[in-house]
CSV table of C-alpha atoms in Angstrom, one decimal:
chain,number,residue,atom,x,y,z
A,1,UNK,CA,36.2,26.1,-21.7
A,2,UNK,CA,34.6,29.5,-20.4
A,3,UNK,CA,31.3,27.4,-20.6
A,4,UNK,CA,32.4,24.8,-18.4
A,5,UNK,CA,33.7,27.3,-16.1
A,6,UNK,CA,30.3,29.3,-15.7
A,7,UNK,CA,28.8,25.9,-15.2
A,8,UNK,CA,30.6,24.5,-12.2
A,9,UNK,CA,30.6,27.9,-10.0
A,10,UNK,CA,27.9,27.6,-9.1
A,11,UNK,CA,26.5,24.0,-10.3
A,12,UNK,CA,24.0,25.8,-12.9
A,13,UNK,CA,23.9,25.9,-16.2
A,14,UNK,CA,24.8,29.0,-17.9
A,15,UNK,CA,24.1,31.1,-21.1
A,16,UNK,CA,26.3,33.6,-22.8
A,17,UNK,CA,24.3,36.9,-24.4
A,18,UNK,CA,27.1,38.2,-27.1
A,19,UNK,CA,25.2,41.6,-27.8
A,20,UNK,CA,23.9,45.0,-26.0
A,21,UNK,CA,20.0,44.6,-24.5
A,22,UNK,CA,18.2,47.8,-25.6
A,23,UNK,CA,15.2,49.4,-24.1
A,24,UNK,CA,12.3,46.4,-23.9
A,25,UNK,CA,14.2,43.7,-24.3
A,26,UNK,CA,13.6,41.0,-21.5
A,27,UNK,CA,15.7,38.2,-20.8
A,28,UNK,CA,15.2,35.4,-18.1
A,29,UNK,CA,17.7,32.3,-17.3
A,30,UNK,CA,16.9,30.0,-15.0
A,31,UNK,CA,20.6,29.5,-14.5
A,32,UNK,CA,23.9,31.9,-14.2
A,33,UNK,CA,23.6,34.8,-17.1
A,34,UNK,CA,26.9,36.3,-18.8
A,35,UNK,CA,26.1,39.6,-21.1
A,36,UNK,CA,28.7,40.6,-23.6
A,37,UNK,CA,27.5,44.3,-24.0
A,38,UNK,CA,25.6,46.4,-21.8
A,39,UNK,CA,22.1,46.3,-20.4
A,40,UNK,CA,20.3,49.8,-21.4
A,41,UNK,CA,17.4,51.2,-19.4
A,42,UNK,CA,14.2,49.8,-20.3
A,43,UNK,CA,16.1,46.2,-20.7
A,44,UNK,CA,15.0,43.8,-18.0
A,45,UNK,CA,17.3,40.7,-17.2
A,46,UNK,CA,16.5,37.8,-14.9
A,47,UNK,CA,18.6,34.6,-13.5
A,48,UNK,CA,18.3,32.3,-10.8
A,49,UNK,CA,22.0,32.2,-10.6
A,50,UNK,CA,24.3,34.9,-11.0
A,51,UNK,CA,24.4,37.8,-13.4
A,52,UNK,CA,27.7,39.0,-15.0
A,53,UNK,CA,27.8,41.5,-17.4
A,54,UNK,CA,30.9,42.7,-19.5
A,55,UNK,CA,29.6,46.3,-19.7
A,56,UNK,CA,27.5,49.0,-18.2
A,57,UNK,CA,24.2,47.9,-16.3
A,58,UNK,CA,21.4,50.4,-16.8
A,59,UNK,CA,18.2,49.1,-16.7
A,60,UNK,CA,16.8,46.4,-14.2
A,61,UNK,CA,18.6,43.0,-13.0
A,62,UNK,CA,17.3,40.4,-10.9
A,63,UNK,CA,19.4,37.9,-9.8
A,64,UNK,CA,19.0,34.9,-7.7
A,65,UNK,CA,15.2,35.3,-9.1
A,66,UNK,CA,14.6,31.7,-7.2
A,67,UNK,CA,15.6,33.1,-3.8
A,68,UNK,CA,19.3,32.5,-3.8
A,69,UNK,CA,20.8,35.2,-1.3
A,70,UNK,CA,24.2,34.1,-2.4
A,71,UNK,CA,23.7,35.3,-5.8
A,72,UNK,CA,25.7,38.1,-7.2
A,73,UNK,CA,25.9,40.8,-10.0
A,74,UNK,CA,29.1,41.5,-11.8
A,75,UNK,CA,29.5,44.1,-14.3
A,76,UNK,CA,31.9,47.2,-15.6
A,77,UNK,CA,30.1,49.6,-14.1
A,78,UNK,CA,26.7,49.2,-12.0
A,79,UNK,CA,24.0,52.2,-12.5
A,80,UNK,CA,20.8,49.6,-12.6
A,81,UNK,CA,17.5,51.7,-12.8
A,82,UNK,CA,16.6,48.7,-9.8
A,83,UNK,CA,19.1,45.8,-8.9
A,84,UNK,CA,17.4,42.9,-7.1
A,85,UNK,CA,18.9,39.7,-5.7
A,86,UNK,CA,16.5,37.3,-4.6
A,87,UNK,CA,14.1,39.7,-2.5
A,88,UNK,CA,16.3,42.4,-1.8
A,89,UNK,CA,15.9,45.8,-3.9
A,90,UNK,CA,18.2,48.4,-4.4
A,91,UNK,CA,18.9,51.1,-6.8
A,92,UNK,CA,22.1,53.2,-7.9
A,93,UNK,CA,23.5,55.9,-5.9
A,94,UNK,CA,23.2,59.2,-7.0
A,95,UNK,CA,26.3,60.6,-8.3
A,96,UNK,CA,29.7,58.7,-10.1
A,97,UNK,CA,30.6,55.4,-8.8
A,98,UNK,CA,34.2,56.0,-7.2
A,99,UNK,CA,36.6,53.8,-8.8
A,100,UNK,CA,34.7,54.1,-12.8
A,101,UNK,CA,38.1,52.1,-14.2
A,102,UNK,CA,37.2,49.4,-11.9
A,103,UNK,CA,34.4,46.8,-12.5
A,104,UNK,CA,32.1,46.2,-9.2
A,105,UNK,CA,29.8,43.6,-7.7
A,106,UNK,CA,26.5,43.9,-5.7
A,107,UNK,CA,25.9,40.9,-3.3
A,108,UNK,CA,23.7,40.4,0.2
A,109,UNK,CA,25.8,41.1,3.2
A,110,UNK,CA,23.5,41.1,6.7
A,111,UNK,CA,20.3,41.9,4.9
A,112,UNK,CA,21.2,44.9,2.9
A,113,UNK,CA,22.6,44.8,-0.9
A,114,UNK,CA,25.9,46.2,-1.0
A,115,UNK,CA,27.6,47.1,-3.7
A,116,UNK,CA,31.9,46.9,-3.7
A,117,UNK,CA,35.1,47.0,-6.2
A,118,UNK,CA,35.0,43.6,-7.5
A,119,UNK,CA,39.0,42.8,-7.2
A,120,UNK,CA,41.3,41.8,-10.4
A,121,UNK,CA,43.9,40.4,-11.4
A,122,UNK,CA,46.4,40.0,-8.3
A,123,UNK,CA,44.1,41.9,-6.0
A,124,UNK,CA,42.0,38.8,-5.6
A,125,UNK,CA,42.4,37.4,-1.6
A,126,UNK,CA,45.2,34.7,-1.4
A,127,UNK,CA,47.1,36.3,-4.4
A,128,UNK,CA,50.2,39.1,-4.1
């Protein structure tokens, strides 16, 4: 069921990762990605669709790797050591993220990669 559900957000296949990357571990998808761990520094991950990852992002992420601005990045916390999504590069802020008890997505808004609260549960728009 989860498959199925990564599959038609965004019309791309998807692969769940049920494990923590370490420190030169690479990992490309030409598709949406879904990590069940974290992603350490010195672990590189690529997709062409979306990257979600159920855990603390560290080291480098590159999604929409096939120049899809619309791609996003999900994940617990975000402190990438360089988050890219399809040719726009950013790194983590210096200091704590604000809300660390909230999980938080990056995404291109007017040219710049912004990085926000992801809402959940019934924060999400259209839902009280």
């Amino acid at each position: 069921m989860t498959q199925h559900l990564l599959e038609t957000a965004r019309d791309l296949p998807a692969v769940i990762i049920e494990r923590t990357l370490r420190s030169g571990q690479i990992v490309h998808y030409e598709g949406n990605l879904v990590i069940l761990g974290d992603v350490n520094p010195g672990a590189e991950v690529t997709a062409t669709g979306d990257v979600v990852v159920m855990g603390v992002l560290r080291g480098t992420v590159h999604a929409g790797a096939s120049g899809d601005q619309s791609a996003t990045v999900i994940a617990f916390r975000l402190q990438p050591t360089q988050l890219r999504i399809a040719g726009y590069i950013a790194r983590s802020p210096d200091g704590e993220t604000i809300n660390p008890n909230q999980p938080e997505i990056a995404r291109v808004k007017d040219g710049i990669v912004t990085i926000e609260d992801f809402p959940i549960g019934g924060e999400r728009a259209g839902k009280n």
